Coordinates of C-alpha atoms in Angstrom, one line a residue:
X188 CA 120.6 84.7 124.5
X189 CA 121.3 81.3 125.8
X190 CA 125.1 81.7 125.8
X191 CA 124.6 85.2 127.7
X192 CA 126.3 84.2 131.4
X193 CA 123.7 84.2 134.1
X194 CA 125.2 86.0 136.6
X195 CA 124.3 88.5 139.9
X196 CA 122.3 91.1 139.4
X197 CA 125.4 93.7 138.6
X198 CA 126.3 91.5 135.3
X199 CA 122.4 91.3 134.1
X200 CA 122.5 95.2 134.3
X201 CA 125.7 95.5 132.8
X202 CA 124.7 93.2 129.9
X203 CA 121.0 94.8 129.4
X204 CA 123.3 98.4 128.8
X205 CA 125.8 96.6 126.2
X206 CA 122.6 95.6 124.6
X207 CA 120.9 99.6 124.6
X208 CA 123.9 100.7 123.1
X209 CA 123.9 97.7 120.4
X210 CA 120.6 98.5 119.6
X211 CA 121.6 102.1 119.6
X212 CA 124.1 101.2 116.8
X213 CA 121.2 99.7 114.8
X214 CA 119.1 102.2 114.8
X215 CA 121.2 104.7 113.3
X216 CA 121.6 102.2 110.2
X217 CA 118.1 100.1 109.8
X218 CA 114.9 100.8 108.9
X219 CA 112.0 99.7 111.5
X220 CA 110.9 97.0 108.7
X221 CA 114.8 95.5 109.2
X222 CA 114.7 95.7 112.8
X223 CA 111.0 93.6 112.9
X224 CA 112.9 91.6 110.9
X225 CA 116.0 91.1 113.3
X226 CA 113.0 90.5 116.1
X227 CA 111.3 87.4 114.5
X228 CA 114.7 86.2 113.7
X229 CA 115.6 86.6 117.2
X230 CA 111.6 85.2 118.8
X231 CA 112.9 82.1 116.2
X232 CA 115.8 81.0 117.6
X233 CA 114.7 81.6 121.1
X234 CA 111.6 79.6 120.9
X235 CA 113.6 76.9 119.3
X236 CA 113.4 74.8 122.3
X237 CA 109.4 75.4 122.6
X238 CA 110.2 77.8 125.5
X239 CA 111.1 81.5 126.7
X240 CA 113.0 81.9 129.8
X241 CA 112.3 84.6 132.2
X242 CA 116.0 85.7 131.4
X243 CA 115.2 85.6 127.4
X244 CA 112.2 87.1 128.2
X245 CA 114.3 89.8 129.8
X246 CA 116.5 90.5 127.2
X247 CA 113.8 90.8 124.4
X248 CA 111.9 93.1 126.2
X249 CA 115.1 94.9 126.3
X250 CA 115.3 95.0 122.6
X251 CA 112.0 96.0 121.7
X252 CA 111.6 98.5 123.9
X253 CA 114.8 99.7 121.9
X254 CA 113.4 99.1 118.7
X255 CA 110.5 101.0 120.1
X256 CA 108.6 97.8 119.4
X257 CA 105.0 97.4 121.6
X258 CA 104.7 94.5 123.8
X259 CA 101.7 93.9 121.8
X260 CA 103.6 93.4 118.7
X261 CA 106.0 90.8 120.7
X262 CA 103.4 89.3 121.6
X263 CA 101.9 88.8 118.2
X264 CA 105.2 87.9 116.5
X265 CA 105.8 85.2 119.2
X266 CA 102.3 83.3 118.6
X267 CA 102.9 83.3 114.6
X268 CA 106.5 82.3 114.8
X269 CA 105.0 79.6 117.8
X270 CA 101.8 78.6 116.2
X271 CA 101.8 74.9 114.4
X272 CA 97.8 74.8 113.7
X273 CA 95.7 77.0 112.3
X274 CA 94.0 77.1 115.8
X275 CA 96.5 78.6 117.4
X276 CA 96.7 81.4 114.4
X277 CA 93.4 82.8 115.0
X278 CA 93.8 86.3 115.1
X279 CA 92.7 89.6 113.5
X280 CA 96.3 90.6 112.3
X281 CA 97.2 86.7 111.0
X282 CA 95.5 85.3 107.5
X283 CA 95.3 81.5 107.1
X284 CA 95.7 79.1 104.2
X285 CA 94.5 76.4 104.2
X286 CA 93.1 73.3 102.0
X287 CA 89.6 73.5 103.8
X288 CA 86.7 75.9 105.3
X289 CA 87.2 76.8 108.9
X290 CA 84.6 77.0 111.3
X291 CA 82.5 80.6 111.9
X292 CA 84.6 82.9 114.2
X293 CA 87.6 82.5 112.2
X294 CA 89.2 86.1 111.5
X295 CA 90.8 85.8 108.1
X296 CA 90.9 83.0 106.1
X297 CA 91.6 81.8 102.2
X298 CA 90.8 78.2 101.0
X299 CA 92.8 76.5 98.5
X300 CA 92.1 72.5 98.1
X301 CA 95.1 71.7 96.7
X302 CA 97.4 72.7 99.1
X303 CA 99.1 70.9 101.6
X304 CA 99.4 72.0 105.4
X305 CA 98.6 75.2 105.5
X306 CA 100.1 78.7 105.2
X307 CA 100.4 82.2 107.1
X308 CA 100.4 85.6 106.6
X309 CA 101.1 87.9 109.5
X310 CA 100.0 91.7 109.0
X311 CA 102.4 94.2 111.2
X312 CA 100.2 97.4 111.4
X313 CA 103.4 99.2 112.8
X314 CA 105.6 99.3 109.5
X315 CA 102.8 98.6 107.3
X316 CA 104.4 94.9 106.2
X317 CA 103.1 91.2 105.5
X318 CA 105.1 88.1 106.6
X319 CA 105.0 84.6 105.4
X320 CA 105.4 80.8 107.2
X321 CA 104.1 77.9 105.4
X322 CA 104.1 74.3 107.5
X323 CA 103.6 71.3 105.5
X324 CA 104.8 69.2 102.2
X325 CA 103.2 71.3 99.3
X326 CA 106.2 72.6 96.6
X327 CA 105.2 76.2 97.2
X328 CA 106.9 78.9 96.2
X329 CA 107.2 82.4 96.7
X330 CA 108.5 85.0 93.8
X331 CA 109.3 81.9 92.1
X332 CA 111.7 80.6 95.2
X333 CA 111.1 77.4 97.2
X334 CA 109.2 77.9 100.3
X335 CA 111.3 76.0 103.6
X336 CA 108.8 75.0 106.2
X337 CA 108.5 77.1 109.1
X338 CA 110.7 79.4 107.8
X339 CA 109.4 83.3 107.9
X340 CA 110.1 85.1 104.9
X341 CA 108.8 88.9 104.4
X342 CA 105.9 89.1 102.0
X343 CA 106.2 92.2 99.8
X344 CA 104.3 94.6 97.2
X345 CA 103.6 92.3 94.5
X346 CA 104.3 88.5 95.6
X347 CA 102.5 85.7 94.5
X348 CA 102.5 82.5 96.3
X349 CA 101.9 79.3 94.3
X350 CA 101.9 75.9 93.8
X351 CA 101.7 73.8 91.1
X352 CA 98.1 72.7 91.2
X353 CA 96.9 75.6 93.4
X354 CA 95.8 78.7 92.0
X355 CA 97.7 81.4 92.8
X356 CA 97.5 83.3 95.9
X357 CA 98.4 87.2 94.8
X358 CA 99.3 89.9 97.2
X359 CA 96.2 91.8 96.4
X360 CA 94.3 88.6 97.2
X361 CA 96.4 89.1 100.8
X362 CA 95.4 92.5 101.7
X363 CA 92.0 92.4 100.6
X364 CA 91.3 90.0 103.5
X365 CA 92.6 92.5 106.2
X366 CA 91.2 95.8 104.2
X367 CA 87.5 95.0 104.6
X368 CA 85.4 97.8 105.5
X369 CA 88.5 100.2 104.9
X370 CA 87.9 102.3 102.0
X371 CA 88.2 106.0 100.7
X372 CA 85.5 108.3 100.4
X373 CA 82.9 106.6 97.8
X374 CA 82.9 107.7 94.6
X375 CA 79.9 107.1 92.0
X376 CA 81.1 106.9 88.5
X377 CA 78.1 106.9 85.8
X378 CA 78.3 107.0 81.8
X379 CA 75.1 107.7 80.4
X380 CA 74.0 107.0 76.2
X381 CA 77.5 108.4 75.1
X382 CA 77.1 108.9 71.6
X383 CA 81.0 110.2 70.4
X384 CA 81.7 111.2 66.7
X385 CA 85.3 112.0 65.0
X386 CA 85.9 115.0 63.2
X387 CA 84.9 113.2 59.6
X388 CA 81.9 112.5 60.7
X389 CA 82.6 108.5 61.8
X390 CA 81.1 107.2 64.7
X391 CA 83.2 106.3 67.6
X392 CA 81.3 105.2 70.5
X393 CA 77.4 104.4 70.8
X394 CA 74.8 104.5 73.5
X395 CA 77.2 103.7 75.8
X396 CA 76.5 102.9 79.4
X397 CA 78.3 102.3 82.4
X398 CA 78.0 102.8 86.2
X399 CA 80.1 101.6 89.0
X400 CA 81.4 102.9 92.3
X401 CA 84.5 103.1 94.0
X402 CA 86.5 99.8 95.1
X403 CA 86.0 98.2 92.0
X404 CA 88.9 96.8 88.8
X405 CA 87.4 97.2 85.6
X406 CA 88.1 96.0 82.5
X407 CA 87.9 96.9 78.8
X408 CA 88.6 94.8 76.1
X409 CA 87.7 94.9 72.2
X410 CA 89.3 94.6 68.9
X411 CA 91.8 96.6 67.3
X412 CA 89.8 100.3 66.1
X413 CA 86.8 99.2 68.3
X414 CA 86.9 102.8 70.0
X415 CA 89.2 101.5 73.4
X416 CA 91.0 104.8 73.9
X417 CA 88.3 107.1 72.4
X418 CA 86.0 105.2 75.5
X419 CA 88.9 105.7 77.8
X420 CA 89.6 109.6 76.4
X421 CA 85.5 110.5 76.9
X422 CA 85.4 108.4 80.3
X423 CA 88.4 110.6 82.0
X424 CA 87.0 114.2 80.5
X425 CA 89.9 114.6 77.5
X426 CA 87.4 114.2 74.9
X427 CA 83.8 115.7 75.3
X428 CA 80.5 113.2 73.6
X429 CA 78.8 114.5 71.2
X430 CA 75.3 113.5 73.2
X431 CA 75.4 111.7 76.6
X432 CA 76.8 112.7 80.0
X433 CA 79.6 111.5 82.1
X434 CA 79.2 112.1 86.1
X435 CA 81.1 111.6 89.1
X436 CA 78.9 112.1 92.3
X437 CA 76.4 113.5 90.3
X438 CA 78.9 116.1 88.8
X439 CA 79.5 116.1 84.8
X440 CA 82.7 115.9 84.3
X441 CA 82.7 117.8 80.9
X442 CA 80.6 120.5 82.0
X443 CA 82.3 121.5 85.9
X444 CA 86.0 120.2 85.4
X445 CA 86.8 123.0 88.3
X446 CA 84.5 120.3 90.4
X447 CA 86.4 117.3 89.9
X448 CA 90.2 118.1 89.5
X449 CA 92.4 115.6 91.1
X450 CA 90.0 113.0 90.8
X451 CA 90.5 111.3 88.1
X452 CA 94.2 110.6 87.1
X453 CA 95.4 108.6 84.0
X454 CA 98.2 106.7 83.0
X455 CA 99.0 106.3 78.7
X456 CA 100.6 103.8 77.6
X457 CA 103.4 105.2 76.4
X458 CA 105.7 106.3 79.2
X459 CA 106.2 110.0 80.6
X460 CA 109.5 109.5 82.2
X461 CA 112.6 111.6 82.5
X462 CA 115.7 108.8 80.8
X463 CA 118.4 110.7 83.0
X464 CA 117.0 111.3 85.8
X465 CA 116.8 108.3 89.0
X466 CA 113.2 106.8 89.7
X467 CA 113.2 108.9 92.9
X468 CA 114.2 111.9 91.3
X469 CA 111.3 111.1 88.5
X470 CA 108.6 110.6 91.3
X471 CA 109.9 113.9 93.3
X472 CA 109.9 116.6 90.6
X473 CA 106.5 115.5 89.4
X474 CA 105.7 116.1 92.9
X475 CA 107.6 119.5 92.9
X476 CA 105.3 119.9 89.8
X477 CA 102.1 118.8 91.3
X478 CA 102.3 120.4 95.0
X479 CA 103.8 124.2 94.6
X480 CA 103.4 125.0 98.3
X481 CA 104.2 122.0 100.3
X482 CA 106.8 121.7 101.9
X483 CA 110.3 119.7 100.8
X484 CA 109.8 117.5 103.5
X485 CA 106.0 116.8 103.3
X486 CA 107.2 115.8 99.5
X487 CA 110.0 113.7 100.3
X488 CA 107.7 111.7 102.8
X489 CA 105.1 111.3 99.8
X490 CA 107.7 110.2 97.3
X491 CA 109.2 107.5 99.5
X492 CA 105.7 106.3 100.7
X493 CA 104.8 106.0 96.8
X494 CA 108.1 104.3 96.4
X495 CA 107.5 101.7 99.3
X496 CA 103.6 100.9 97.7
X497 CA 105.1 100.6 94.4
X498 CA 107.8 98.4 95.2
X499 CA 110.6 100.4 93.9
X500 CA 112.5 101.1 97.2
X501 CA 115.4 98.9 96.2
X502 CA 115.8 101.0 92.8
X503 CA 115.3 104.0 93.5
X504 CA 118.7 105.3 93.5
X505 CA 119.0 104.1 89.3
X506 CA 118.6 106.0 86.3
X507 CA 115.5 104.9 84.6
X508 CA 117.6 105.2 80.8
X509 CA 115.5 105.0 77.5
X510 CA 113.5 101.6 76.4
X511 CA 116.4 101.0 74.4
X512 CA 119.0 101.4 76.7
X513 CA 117.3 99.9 80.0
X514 CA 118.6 100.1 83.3
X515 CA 115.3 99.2 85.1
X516 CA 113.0 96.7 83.8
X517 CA 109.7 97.1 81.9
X518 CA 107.6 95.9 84.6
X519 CA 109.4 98.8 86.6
X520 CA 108.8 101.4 83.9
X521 CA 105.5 100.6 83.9
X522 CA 105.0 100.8 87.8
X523 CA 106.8 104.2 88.0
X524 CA 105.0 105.7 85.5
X525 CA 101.5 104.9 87.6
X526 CA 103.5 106.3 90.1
X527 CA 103.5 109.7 88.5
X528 CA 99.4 109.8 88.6
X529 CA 99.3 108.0 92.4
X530 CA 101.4 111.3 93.8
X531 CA 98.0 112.9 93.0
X532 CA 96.0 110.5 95.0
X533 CA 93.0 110.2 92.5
X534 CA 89.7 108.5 93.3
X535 CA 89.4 107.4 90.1
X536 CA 92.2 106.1 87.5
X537 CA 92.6 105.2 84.0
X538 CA 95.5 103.3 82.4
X539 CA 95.8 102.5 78.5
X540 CA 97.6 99.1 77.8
X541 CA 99.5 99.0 81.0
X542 CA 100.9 95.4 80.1
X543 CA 101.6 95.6 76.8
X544 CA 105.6 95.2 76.1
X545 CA 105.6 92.9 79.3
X546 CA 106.6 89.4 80.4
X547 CA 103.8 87.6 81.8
X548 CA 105.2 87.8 84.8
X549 CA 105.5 91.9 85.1
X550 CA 102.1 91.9 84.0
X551 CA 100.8 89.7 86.8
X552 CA 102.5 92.0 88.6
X553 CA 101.4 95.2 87.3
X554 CA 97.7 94.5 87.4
X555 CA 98.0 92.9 90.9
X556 CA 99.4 96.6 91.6
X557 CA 96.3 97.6 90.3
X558 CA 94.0 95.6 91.9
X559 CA 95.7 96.4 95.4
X560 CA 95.0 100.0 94.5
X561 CA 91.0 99.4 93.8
X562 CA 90.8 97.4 97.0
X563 CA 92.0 100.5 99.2
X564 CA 89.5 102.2 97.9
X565 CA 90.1 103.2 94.1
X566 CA 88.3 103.3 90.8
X567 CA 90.5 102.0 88.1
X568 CA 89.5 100.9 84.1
X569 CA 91.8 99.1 82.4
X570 CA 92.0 98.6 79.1
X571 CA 93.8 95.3 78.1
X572 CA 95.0 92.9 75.3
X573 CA 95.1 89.3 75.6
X574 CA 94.8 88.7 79.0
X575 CA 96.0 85.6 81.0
X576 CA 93.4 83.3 82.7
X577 CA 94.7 84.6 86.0
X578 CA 94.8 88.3 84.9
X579 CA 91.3 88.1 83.6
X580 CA 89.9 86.8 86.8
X581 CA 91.5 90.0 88.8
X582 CA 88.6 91.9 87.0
X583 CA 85.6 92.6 88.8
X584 CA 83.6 93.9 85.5
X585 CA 84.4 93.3 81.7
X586 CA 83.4 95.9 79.3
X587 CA 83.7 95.0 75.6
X588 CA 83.5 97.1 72.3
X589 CA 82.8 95.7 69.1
X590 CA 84.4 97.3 66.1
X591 CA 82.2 100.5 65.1
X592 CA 82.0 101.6 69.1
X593 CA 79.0 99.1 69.8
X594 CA 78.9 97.8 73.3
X595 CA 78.6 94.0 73.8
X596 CA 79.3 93.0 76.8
X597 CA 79.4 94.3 80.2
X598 CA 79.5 92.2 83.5
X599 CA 81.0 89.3 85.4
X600 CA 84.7 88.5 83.6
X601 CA 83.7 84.6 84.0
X602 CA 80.3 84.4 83.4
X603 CA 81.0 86.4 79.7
X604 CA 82.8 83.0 78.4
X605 CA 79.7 81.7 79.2
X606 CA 77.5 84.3 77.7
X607 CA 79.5 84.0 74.3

């Protein structure tokens, strides 16, 4: 903007049109999440001398408004790609890091001692998308990749930040902090004295109890033949008890199915993909499947907003091959196969083993996935093998069977080292 000429009124004009029909260009070929992008690249180098001048100002107006960006959004974007303090980063749509606890008044806020500085995470409400600036001398890293001060990097569906003494910060742990007090409808999920036998007459499952509500990531862990999937299998309404009740809002699952369809989705462990079909074309003729009578278009808009949440925009276009020829990874496998059951939108969801197979990595991600589902609002159980430190901490209930279907724990993840 600075090398723009500063001419009479007849250039200005003539300059703000080249600039419409620029933009114009732009629009036909980005997305709005690029565009935002192109805007804090362009608030950065403007504000690189501390200042915007009314002619700047002028021109980025300009832009936005053919971006059909709000002034409010400017506005925003300027004070977190201004802001050197956490003072001056004090707003409803910007989460701070920092290495201590801020006064009362503060909007959103995550404490981690060990780091250095502090970090930022901006929330833009109008293409549903996190950025990142960190200022300071910490090694942090994002995805794995060195973090430049000051620099603005976008912040997407299952990044972790960390640092090598810090713990890490997940992307669940990000949008937690600006999803309180938004949830779905609340769900009640109860399991009372289920008492399960096999056909031979073995016990699978005794007195088993269980009651949570919606929001919540739970756990279930246990030996090899302690009655995991046969919990899992009675829990989501496949397998009936033999005494005992399963409700949802008060409804028996086993007993009024007509009541409860779509709620409850699951996910098994092995995968129910299509090898030759493209992960969109996976997600859309499940759809087709699932939704007779809506619309192509209303389907295409729920396939590529279950793409975007899943982080699989960027391979949606490849074929998802077999486990042994691969053309997308495991981690994605996994992700597009809990894609399947999120079409669906149920309140509450099961998934068998969704890490095992996976580098620790793509399970980090995967269950972060999982928790950033149960904080908008979801139900999930997991059942799990070996879980990391960091992993097991994601949990906000453990359940553990003992081998003959005996529970022995259920509660805090943390406090049941403690308890054994």
């Amino acid at each position: 903007c600075d090398s723009l000429p500063s001419g009479d009124n007849h250039d200005e004009e003539e300059e703000i049109k080249n600039i419409k029909t620029i933009c114009a260009e732009i629009n036909k070929e980005l997305t709005q999440q690029q565009k935002i992008v192109i805007i804090i690249e362009l608030i950065a180098i403007i504000l690189a001398d501390g200042e915007i001048s009314q002619r700047e100002k002028e021109l980025l107006d300009a832009i936005a408004r053919a971006f059909n960006i709000s002034n409010e959004e400017i506005d925003l974007i300027k004070s977190f790609v201004v802001g050197r303090t956490p003072q001056e980063l004090n707003f409803d749509n910007i989460l701070v890091v920092s290495n201590k606890v801020l006064k009362d008044g503060w909007y959103k806020h995550l404490v981690r001692t060990e780091i250095d500085g502090f970090a930022a995470i901006l929330y833009l409400e109008i293409v549903d998308s996190y950025y990142l600036k960190y200022i300071g001398n910490s090694e942090l890293l994002l995805n794995g990749i060195a973090v430049k001060p000051e620099k603005i990097l976008p912040f997407s569906t299952g990044s972790t930040i960390r640092e090598t003494k810090m713990a890490p910060i997940y992307y669940s742990d990000v949008i937690s902090s600006f999803m309180k007090g938004i949830n779905e409808t609340r769900i009640t999920f109860e399991a009372n004295d289920i008492f399960y036998k096999f056909k031979n007459d073995k016990i699978g499952l005794r007195e088993i109890n269980i009651s949570e509500e919606s929001g919540k990531l739970i756990g279930i862990m246990g030996a090899s033949g302690s009655g995991k999937s046969t919990l899992l299998n009675v829990l989501n309404g496949q397998e009936a008890p033999f005494s005992g009740e399963v409700l949802i809002n008060g409804l028996n699952i086993h007993k009024e199915k007509d009541k409860i369809e779509g709620v409850v989705g699951f996910v098994p462990q092995d995968d129910l993909l299509i090898e030759d079909l493209t992960v969109y074309q996976n997600l859309y003729y499940a759809a087709k499947l699932c939704f007779d009578n809506v619309k192509n278009e209303e389907i295409e808009a729920l396939v590529i907003k279950t793409l975007n949440s899943l982080g699989l925009t960027e391979t949606k276009n490849l074929k998802v091959g077999s486990p042994l020829e691969k053309t997308i990874s495991g981690g994605q496998r996994k992700r597009l196969n809990i894609g399947l059951e999120l079409l669906r939108e149920p309140s509450v969801l099961f998934c068998d083993e969704p890490t095992s197979g996976l580098s620790s990595r793509d399970s980090e991600n995967i269950m972060d996935l999982l928790k950033e589902l149960s904080l908008k609002g979801k139900l999930i159980f997991v059942v799990i093998h070996q879980p990391s430190s960091d992993i097991f901490k994601m949990f906000d209930k453990l359940f553990i069977l003992d081998v003959g279907g005996y529970q022995i724990y259920y509660g805090n993840p943390v406090e049941a080292v403690v308890y054994f």
